[in-house]
Amino acid sequence: MPLPAGPLRTECPPGSCICQRQALLPTDPADPAAGPLPASAPGLDARILLLTRTEEARLVQRLETVSSLAELRHLQQRMWAQLGLRLTIAPAGPEVRSLRGISILVHEQPGLCRKTRQALPAAIRRAMQQQPQIAWELLNEGGLFATPGTDSRPLLARAQASEN
């Protein structure tokens, strides 16, 4: 796959990251028209290099302001479509007692900075702290709060809805 058009992420300082950015660059860095990726890296997705530091900051801010699970899932799909970034959000086990029990995994891939893999889940956790209904909806995807013939929303959400 040829390099994507547009500004590319700058290289991390040596020794501070294990992003393997060089694996996504053309074989001859002096010639940007060198063509496809090296033969040693077939199938690697270079779209992640479009996530510059400023774009990463915008993405983190956007993830922090998510207001619903549907919006979070939409962003998850957009990150996959535009950057090739795989993100998995699911309950970590059968019993979730806090937000720490929700697994948020940014899959490793060449070109994805270690700090980005830490910043994205942290931003999603902050959004879930501000909007607890996101966590409830996530847990309810598997039918945790649902019982046959009853309202599947959590008790607090039903109470808030009845007040309005």
Coordinates of N, CA, C and O in Angstrom, one line a residue:
M1 N 0.8 -1.2 0.0 CA 0.0 0.0 0.0 C 0.9 1.2 0.0 O 1.8 1.4 0.8
P2 N 0.7 2.2 -0.9 CA 1.5 3.4 -0.9 C 1.2 4.3 0.3 O 0.2 4.1 0.9
L3 N 2.1 5.2 0.6 CA 1.9 6.1 1.7 C 0.7 7.0 1.4 O 0.5 7.4 0.3
P4 N -0.1 7.3 2.4 CA -1.2 8.1 2.3 C -0.8 9.6 2.0 O 0.3 10.0 2.4
A5 N -1.7 10.3 1.3 CA -1.4 11.7 1.0 C -1.7 12.5 2.3 O -2.6 12.2 3.0
G6 N -0.9 13.6 2.5 CA -1.2 14.5 3.6 C 0.0 14.4 4.6 O 1.0 13.7 4.4
P7 N -0.1 15.3 5.6 CA 1.0 15.3 6.6 C 1.1 14.0 7.3 O 0.1 13.4 7.7
L8 N 2.3 13.5 7.6 CA 2.5 12.2 8.3 C 3.0 12.5 9.7 O 3.6 13.6 10.0
R9 N 2.8 11.6 10.6 CA 3.3 11.7 12.0 C 4.8 11.8 12.0 O 5.5 11.1 11.3
T10 N 5.3 12.7 12.8 CA 6.7 12.8 13.0 C 7.2 11.7 13.8 O 6.5 11.1 14.6
E11 N 8.5 11.4 13.6 CA 9.1 10.3 14.3 C 9.3 10.6 15.8 O 9.6 11.7 16.2
C12 N 9.1 9.6 16.7 CA 9.2 9.7 18.1 C 10.7 9.8 18.4 O 11.6 9.3 17.6
P13 N 11.1 10.4 19.5 CA 12.6 10.4 19.9 C 13.1 9.0 20.0 O 12.4 8.1 20.5
P14 N 14.3 8.8 19.6 CA 14.9 7.4 19.7 C 14.9 6.9 21.1 O 15.2 7.6 22.0
G15 N 14.5 5.7 21.2 CA 14.5 5.0 22.5 C 13.2 5.2 23.4 O 13.0 4.6 24.4
S16 N 12.4 6.2 23.0 CA 11.2 6.5 23.8 C 10.0 5.8 23.3 O 9.0 5.7 24.1
C17 N 10.0 5.2 22.2 CA 8.8 4.6 21.6 C 9.2 3.3 20.8 O 10.3 3.2 20.3
I18 N 8.2 2.4 20.7 CA 8.4 1.2 20.0 C 7.4 1.1 18.8 O 6.9 0.0 18.6
C19 N 7.1 2.2 18.2 CA 6.0 2.3 17.2 C 6.3 1.6 15.9 O 5.5 1.4 15.1
Q20 N 7.6 1.3 15.6 CA 8.0 0.7 14.3 C 7.5 1.5 13.1 O 7.1 1.0 12.1
R21 N 7.6 2.8 13.2 CA 7.2 3.7 12.1 C 8.0 3.4 10.8 O 7.4 3.5 9.8
Q22 N 9.2 3.1 11.0 CA 10.1 2.9 9.8 C 9.6 1.7 8.9 O 9.8 1.7 7.7
A23 N 8.9 0.8 9.5 CA 8.4 -0.4 8.8 C 7.3 0.0 7.7 O 7.1 -0.7 6.8
L24 N 6.7 1.2 8.0 CA 5.7 1.7 7.1 C 6.1 2.6 6.0 O 5.4 2.9 5.1
L25 N 7.4 3.1 6.1 CA 7.9 4.1 5.1 C 8.5 3.3 3.9 O 8.9 2.2 4.0
P26 N 8.5 4.0 2.8 CA 9.1 3.4 1.6 C 10.6 3.0 1.8 O 11.2 3.5 2.7
T27 N 11.1 2.2 0.9 CA 12.4 1.6 1.1 C 13.5 2.7 1.0 O 14.5 2.7 1.7
D28 N 13.3 3.7 0.2 CA 14.2 4.8 0.0 C 13.6 6.1 0.6 O 12.8 6.7 -0.1
P29 N 14.0 6.5 1.8 CA 13.3 7.7 2.4 C 13.6 9.0 1.7 O 12.9 9.9 1.8
A30 N 14.7 9.0 0.9 CA 15.0 10.2 0.1 C 14.1 10.4 -1.1 O 13.9 11.5 -1.6
D31 N 13.4 9.3 -1.5 CA 12.6 9.3 -2.7 C 11.1 9.0 -2.2 O 10.8 7.8 -2.1
P32 N 10.3 10.0 -2.0 CA 8.9 9.7 -1.5 C 8.1 9.0 -2.6 O 7.1 8.4 -2.3
A33 N 8.5 9.0 -3.8 CA 7.8 8.3 -4.9 C 8.4 6.9 -5.1 O 8.2 6.3 -6.1
A34 N 9.0 6.4 -4.0 CA 9.7 5.1 -4.2 C 8.6 4.0 -4.3 O 9.0 2.9 -4.7
G35 N 7.4 4.3 -4.0 CA 6.4 3.4 -4.3 C 5.9 2.6 -3.1 O 5.8 3.2 -2.0
P36 N 5.5 1.4 -3.3 CA 4.9 0.6 -2.2 C 5.8 0.3 -1.0 O 7.0 0.6 -1.0
L37 N 5.2 -0.3 0.0 CA 6.0 -0.6 1.2 C 7.1 -1.6 0.9 O 7.0 -2.3 -0.1
P38 N 8.0 -1.8 1.7 CA 9.1 -2.8 1.5 C 8.5 -4.2 1.4 O 7.4 -4.5 2.0
A39 N 9.1 -5.1 0.7 CA 8.6 -6.4 0.5 C 8.6 -7.2 1.9 O 7.8 -8.1 2.0
S40 N 9.4 -6.7 2.9 CA 9.4 -7.4 4.2 C 8.1 -7.0 5.0 O 7.9 -7.6 6.0
A41 N 7.3 -6.1 4.5 CA 6.1 -5.7 5.3 C 4.9 -5.7 4.5 O 4.2 -4.7 4.3
P42 N 4.5 -6.9 3.9 CA 3.3 -6.9 3.1 C 2.1 -6.8 4.1 O 2.1 -7.3 5.2
G43 N 1.0 -6.1 3.6 CA -0.2 -6.1 4.4 C -0.2 -5.1 5.5 O -1.2 -5.0 6.2
L44 N 0.8 -4.3 5.7 CA 0.8 -3.3 6.8 C 0.0 -2.1 6.3 O 0.1 -1.7 5.1
D45 N -0.6 -1.5 7.2 CA -1.5 -0.3 6.9 C -0.8 1.0 7.3 O -0.6 1.2 8.5
A46 N -0.5 1.8 6.3 CA 0.2 3.0 6.6 C -0.7 4.2 6.9 O -0.2 5.3 7.3
R47 N -2.0 4.0 6.9 CA -2.9 5.1 7.2 C -2.8 5.6 8.7 O -3.1 6.8 8.9
I48 N -2.2 4.8 9.6 CA -2.0 5.3 10.9 C -1.1 6.4 11.0 O -1.1 7.2 11.9
L49 N -0.2 6.6 10.0 CA 0.8 7.7 10.0 C 0.1 9.0 9.8 O 0.6 10.1 10.0
L50 N -1.2 9.0 9.3 CA -2.0 10.2 9.2 C -2.4 10.8 10.5 O -2.8 12.0 10.6
L51 N -2.3 10.1 11.6 CA -2.6 10.5 12.9 C -1.4 11.3 13.5 O -0.6 10.8 14.2
T52 N -1.4 12.6 13.1 CA -0.3 13.5 13.6 C -0.6 13.8 15.1 O -1.6 13.5 15.6
R53 N 0.4 14.4 15.7 CA 0.2 14.8 17.1 C -1.0 15.7 17.3 O -1.7 15.6 18.3
T54 N -1.2 16.7 16.4 CA -2.3 17.6 16.6 C -3.6 16.8 16.3 O -4.6 17.1 17.0
E55 N -3.7 15.9 15.4 CA -4.9 15.2 15.1 C -5.1 14.2 16.3 O -6.3 13.9 16.6
E56 N -4.1 13.7 16.9 CA -4.3 12.8 18.0 C -4.9 13.6 19.2 O -5.8 13.1 19.9
A57 N -4.4 14.8 19.4 CA -5.0 15.6 20.5 C -6.5 15.9 20.2 O -7.3 15.9 21.1
R58 N -6.8 16.2 18.9 CA -8.3 16.4 18.6 C -9.1 15.1 18.8 O -10.2 15.2 19.3
L59 N -8.5 14.0 18.4 CA -9.2 12.7 18.6 C -9.4 12.4 20.1 O -10.5 12.0 20.5
V60 N -8.4 12.7 20.9 CA -8.6 12.4 22.4 C -9.6 13.4 22.9 O -10.5 12.9 23.7
Q61 N -9.6 14.6 22.5 CA -10.6 15.6 23.0 C -12.0 15.1 22.6 O -13.0 15.2 23.3
R62 N -12.1 14.6 21.3 CA -13.4 14.2 20.8 C -13.9 12.9 21.6 O -15.1 12.8 21.9
L63 N -13.0 12.0 21.9 CA -13.4 10.8 22.7 C -13.8 11.2 24.1 O -14.7 10.6 24.7
E64 N -13.2 12.3 24.7 CA -13.6 12.7 26.0 C -15.0 13.3 26.1 O -15.6 13.3 27.1
T65 N -15.5 13.8 24.9 CA -16.8 14.5 24.9 C -17.9 13.6 24.4 O -19.0 14.1 24.1
V66 N -17.7 12.3 24.2 CA -18.7 11.4 23.7 C -19.8 11.3 24.7 O -19.6 11.3 25.9
S67 N -21.1 11.3 24.2 CA -22.2 11.4 25.1 C -23.1 10.1 25.1 O -24.0 10.0 25.9
S68 N -22.8 9.2 24.2 CA -23.6 7.9 24.2 C -22.7 6.8 23.6 O -21.7 7.0 23.0
L69 N -23.2 5.6 23.9 CA -22.5 4.4 23.3 C -22.6 4.4 21.8 O -21.6 4.0 21.1
A70 N -23.7 4.8 21.3 CA -23.8 4.8 19.8 C -22.8 5.8 19.2 O -22.2 5.5 18.1
E71 N -22.6 6.9 19.8 CA -21.6 7.9 19.3 C -20.2 7.3 19.4 O -19.4 7.4 18.5
L72 N -19.9 6.6 20.5 CA -18.6 5.9 20.7 C -18.4 4.8 19.7 O -17.3 4.7 19.1
R73 N -19.4 4.0 19.4 CA -19.3 3.0 18.4 C -19.1 3.6 17.0 O -18.3 3.1 16.2
H74 N -19.7 4.7 16.8 CA -19.5 5.4 15.5 C -18.1 5.9 15.3 O -17.5 5.7 14.3
L75 N -17.5 6.5 16.4 CA -16.1 6.9 16.4 C -15.2 5.7 16.2 O -14.2 5.8 15.5
Q76 N -15.6 4.6 16.8 CA -14.8 3.4 16.7 C -14.7 2.9 15.2 O -13.7 2.6 14.7
Q77 N -15.8 3.0 14.6 CA -15.9 2.6 13.1 C -15.1 3.6 12.3 O -14.4 3.2 11.3
R78 N -15.2 4.9 12.6 CA -14.5 5.9 11.8 C -13.0 5.8 12.0 O -12.2 6.0 11.0
M79 N -12.5 5.4 13.2 CA -11.1 5.2 13.4 C -10.6 4.1 12.6 O -9.5 4.1 12.1
W80 N -11.4 3.0 12.5 CA -11.0 1.9 11.7 C -11.0 2.3 10.2 O -10.1 2.0 9.5
A81 N -12.0 3.0 9.7 CA -12.1 3.3 8.3 C -11.1 4.3 7.9 O -10.5 4.2 6.8
Q82 N -10.8 5.3 8.7 CA -9.8 6.3 8.3 C -8.4 6.1 8.6 O -7.5 6.5 7.9
L83 N -8.1 5.4 9.8 CA -6.8 5.2 10.2 C -6.3 3.7 10.3 O -5.2 3.4 10.5
G84 N -7.3 2.8 10.1 CA -7.0 1.4 10.3 C -6.7 1.0 11.8 O -6.0 0.1 12.1
L85 N -7.2 1.8 12.7 CA -7.0 1.7 14.1 C -8.1 0.8 14.7 O -9.3 1.2 14.6
R86 N -7.7 -0.3 15.3 CA -8.7 -1.2 15.9 C -8.8 -1.0 17.4 O -7.8 -1.0 18.1
L87 N -10.0 -0.8 17.8 CA -10.3 -0.5 19.2 C -11.4 -1.4 19.7 O -12.4 -1.6 19.0
T88 N -11.2 -2.1 20.8 CA -12.1 -3.1 21.3 C -12.6 -2.6 22.7 O -11.7 -2.3 23.6
I89 N -13.9 -2.4 22.9 CA -14.4 -1.9 24.2 C -15.5 -3.0 24.6 O -16.5 -3.2 23.9
A90 N -15.3 -3.6 25.7 CA -16.2 -4.6 26.2 C -16.0 -4.9 27.7 O -14.9 -4.5 28.2
P91 N -17.0 -5.4 28.3 CA -16.8 -5.8 29.7 C -15.7 -6.8 29.9 O -15.6 -7.7 29.1
A92 N -14.9 -6.6 30.9 CA -13.7 -7.5 31.0 C -14.1 -8.9 31.6 O -13.4 -9.9 31.4
G93 N -15.2 -9.0 32.2 CA -15.6 -10.3 32.8 C -17.1 -10.3 33.1 O -17.8 -9.3 32.8
P94 N -17.6 -11.3 33.7 CA -19.0 -11.4 34.0 C -19.5 -10.5 35.1 O -20.7 -10.1 35.1
E95 N -18.6 -10.0 35.9 CA -19.0 -9.1 37.0 C -18.2 -7.8 36.9 O -17.0 -7.8 37.1
V96 N -18.8 -6.7 36.6 CA -18.2 -5.4 36.5 C -18.6 -4.6 37.7 O -19.8 -4.3 37.8
R97 N -17.7 -4.1 38.5 CA -18.0 -3.3 39.6 C -17.7 -1.8 39.5 O -18.2 -1.0 40.2
S98 N -16.8 -1.5 38.5 CA -16.4 -0.2 38.3 C -15.9 0.0 36.8 O -16.0 -1.0 36.1
L99 N -15.5 1.2 36.5 CA -15.1 1.4 35.1 C -13.8 0.6 34.8 O -13.5 0.3 33.7
R100 N -13.1 0.3 35.8 CA -11.9 -0.6 35.6 C -12.2 -2.0 35.1 O -11.4 -2.7 34.6
G101 N -13.4 -2.4 35.3 CA -13.9 -3.7 34.8 C -14.3 -3.7 33.4 O -14.7 -4.7 32.8
I102 N -14.2 -2.5 32.7 CA -14.5 -2.4 31.3 C -13.1 -2.4 30.6 O -12.3 -1.6 30.8
S103 N -13.0 -3.4 29.7 CA -11.7 -3.5 28.9 C -11.8 -2.6 27.7 O -12.7 -2.7 26.9
I104 N -10.8 -1.7 27.6 CA -10.6 -0.9 26.4 C -9.3 -1.2 25.9 O -8.2 -0.9 26.5
L105 N -9.2 -1.8 24.7 CA -8.0 -2.3 24.1 C -7.8 -1.6 22.7 O -8.6 -1.7 21.9
V106 N -6.6 -0.9 22.6 CA -6.2 -0.4 21.3 C -5.2 -1.4 20.8 O -4.1 -1.6 21.4
H107 N -5.5 -2.1 19.7 CA -4.7 -3.2 19.2 C -3.4 -2.6 18.7 O -3.3 -1.6 18.0
E108 N -2.3 -3.3 19.0 CA -1.0 -2.9 18.5 C -0.9 -3.0 17.0 O -1.4 -4.0 16.5
Q109 N -0.2 -2.1 16.4 CA 0.1 -2.2 15.0 C 1.3 -1.3 14.7 O 1.5 -0.3 15.4
P110 N 2.1 -1.6 13.7 CA 3.2 -0.7 13.4 C 2.8 0.7 13.0 O 1.8 0.9 12.4
G111 N 3.5 1.7 13.6 CA 3.2 3.1 13.3 C 2.3 3.7 14.4 O 2.2 4.9 14.5
L112 N 1.8 2.9 15.3 CA 0.9 3.4 16.4 C 1.8 3.6 17.7 O 2.4 2.7 18.2
C113 N 1.9 4.8 18.1 CA 2.8 5.2 19.2 C 2.3 4.6 20.5 O 1.1 4.5 20.7
R114 N 3.2 4.3 21.4 CA 2.9 3.7 22.7 C 2.0 4.7 23.5 O 1.0 4.3 24.2
K115 N 2.3 6.0 23.4 CA 1.6 7.0 24.2 C 0.1 7.1 23.6 O -0.8 7.4 24.4
T116 N -0.1 6.9 22.4 CA -1.4 6.9 21.8 C -2.2 5.8 22.3 O -3.4 5.9 22.6
R117 N -1.6 4.6 22.4 CA -2.2 3.4 22.9 C -2.7 3.6 24.3 O -3.6 2.9 24.8
Q118 N -2.0 4.5 25.1 CA -2.4 4.7 26.4 C -3.4 5.9 26.5 O -4.3 5.9 27.4
A119 N -3.3 6.9 25.6 CA -4.1 8.1 25.7 C -5.6 7.8 25.3 O -6.5 8.4 25.9
L120 N -5.8 7.0 24.3 CA -7.2 6.7 23.8 C -8.0 6.0 24.8 O -9.1 6.5 25.1
P121 N -7.6 4.9 25.5 CA -8.4 4.3 26.5 C -8.7 5.3 27.7 O -9.7 5.3 28.3
A122 N -7.7 6.1 28.1 CA -7.8 7.0 29.2 C -8.9 8.0 28.8 O -9.7 8.4 29.7
A123 N -8.9 8.5 27.6 CA -10.0 9.5 27.2 C -11.3 8.8 27.2 O -12.3 9.5 27.7
I124 N -11.5 7.6 26.8 CA -12.8 6.9 26.8 C -13.2 6.7 28.3 O -14.4 6.9 28.6
R125 N -12.3 6.3 29.2 CA -12.6 6.2 30.6 C -13.1 7.5 31.2 O -14.1 7.5 32.0
R126 N -12.5 8.6 30.8 CA -12.9 9.9 31.3 C -14.3 10.2 30.8 O -15.1 10.8 31.6
A127 N -14.6 9.9 29.6 CA -15.9 10.1 29.0 C -17.0 9.3 29.8 O -18.1 9.7 30.1
M128 N -16.6 8.0 30.1 CA -17.5 7.2 30.9 C -17.7 7.7 32.3 O -18.8 7.5 32.8
Q129 N -16.8 8.3 32.9 CA -16.9 8.9 34.2 C -17.9 10.1 34.2 O -18.7 10.2 35.1
Q130 N -17.8 10.9 33.1 CA -18.6 12.0 33.0 C -20.1 11.6 32.5 O -21.0 12.3 32.9
Q131 N -20.2 10.6 31.8 CA -21.5 10.1 31.2 C -21.6 8.6 31.6 O -21.4 7.7 30.8
P132 N -22.0 8.3 32.8 CA -22.1 6.9 33.2 C -23.1 6.0 32.4 O -22.9 4.8 32.3
Q133 N -24.0 6.7 31.7 CA -25.0 5.9 30.9 C -24.3 5.2 29.8 O -24.7 4.2 29.3
I134 N -23.1 5.7 29.4 CA -22.3 5.0 28.3 C -21.9 3.6 28.8 O -22.0 2.6 28.1
A135 N -21.4 3.5 30.1 CA -21.0 2.3 30.7 C -22.2 1.4 30.8 O -22.2 0.2 30.6
W136 N -23.4 1.9 31.3 CA -24.6 1.1 31.4 C -25.0 0.5 30.1 O -25.4 -0.6 30.0
E137 N -25.0 1.4 29.0 CA -25.4 0.9 27.7 C -24.4 -0.2 27.2 O -24.9 -1.2 26.6
L138 N -23.2 0.0 27.5 CA -22.2 -1.1 27.1 C -22.4 -2.4 27.9 O -22.4 -3.4 27.2
L139 N -22.7 -2.3 29.1 CA -23.0 -3.5 29.9 C -24.3 -4.1 29.5 O -24.5 -5.3 29.5
N140 N -25.3 -3.3 29.0 CA -26.6 -3.8 28.6 C -26.6 -4.4 27.2 O -27.5 -5.0 26.8
E141 N -25.5 -4.2 26.5 CA -25.4 -4.8 25.1 C -25.5 -6.3 25.2 O -26.1 -6.9 24.3
G142 N -25.0 -6.9 26.3 CA -25.1 -8.3 26.5 C -26.3 -8.7 27.3 O -26.5 -9.9 27.6
G143 N -27.2 -7.7 27.6 CA -28.4 -8.0 28.3 C -28.2 -8.1 29.8 O -29.0 -8.7 30.5
L144 N -27.2 -7.4 30.3 CA -27.0 -7.5 31.8 C -28.2 -6.9 32.6 O -28.6 -7.5 33.6
F145 N -28.7 -5.8 32.2 CA -29.8 -5.2 32.9 C -31.2 -5.6 32.5 O -32.2 -5.3 33.1
A146 N -31.3 -6.3 31.4 CA -32.6 -6.7 30.8 C -33.1 -8.0 31.5 O -32.4 -8.9 31.7
T147 N -34.4 -7.9 31.8 CA -35.2 -9.1 32.2 C -36.4 -9.1 31.3 O -36.9 -8.1 30.9
P148 N -36.9 -10.3 30.9 CA -38.0 -10.4 30.0 C -39.2 -9.6 30.5 O -39.6 -9.7 31.7
G149 N -39.8 -8.8 29.6 CA -41.0 -8.1 29.9 C -40.8 -6.8 30.7 O -41.8 -6.2 31.2
T150 N -39.6 -6.3 30.9 CA -39.3 -5.1 31.7 C -38.5 -4.1 30.9 O -38.0 -4.5 29.8
D151 N -38.5 -2.9 31.4 CA -37.7 -1.9 30.8 C -36.2 -2.2 31.0 O -35.8 -2.5 32.1
S152 N -35.4 -2.2 29.9 CA -34.0 -2.7 30.0 C -33.1 -1.6 30.5 O -31.9 -1.8 30.7
R153 N -33.6 -0.3 30.7 CA -32.7 0.7 31.2 C -32.5 0.5 32.6 O -33.3 0.0 33.4
P154 N -31.3 1.0 33.1 CA -31.0 0.9 34.6 C -32.1 1.7 35.4 O -32.7 2.7 34.8
L155 N -32.2 1.4 36.6 CA -33.2 2.0 37.5 C -33.0 3.5 37.5 O -34.0 4.3 37.4
L156 N -31.8 4.0 37.7 CA -31.5 5.4 37.7 C -31.9 6.1 36.4 O -32.5 7.2 36.5
A157 N -31.7 5.5 35.3 CA -32.1 6.1 34.0 C -33.6 6.2 33.9 O -34.1 7.2 33.4
R158 N -34.3 5.2 34.4 CA -35.8 5.2 34.3 C -36.3 6.3 35.3 O -37.3 7.0 34.9
A159 N -35.7 6.4 36.4 CA -36.1 7.5 37.4 C -35.9 8.9 36.8 O -36.8 9.7 36.9
Q160 N -34.8 9.1 36.2 CA -34.5 10.4 35.6 C -35.5 10.6 34.4 O -35.9 11.8 34.2
A161 N -35.8 9.6 33.6 CA -36.7 9.8 32.5 C -38.1 10.1 33.0 O -38.9 10.9 32.4
S162 N -38.6 9.5 34.1 CA -39.9 9.7 34.7 C -40.0 11.1 35.3 O -41.1 11.7 35.4
E163 N -38.9 11.7 35.8 CA -38.9 13.1 36.3 C -39.1 14.1 35.2 O -39.7 15.2 35.5
N164 N -38.7 13.8 34.0 CA -38.8 14.8 32.9 C -40.1 14.8 32.4 O -41.1 14.8 32.1

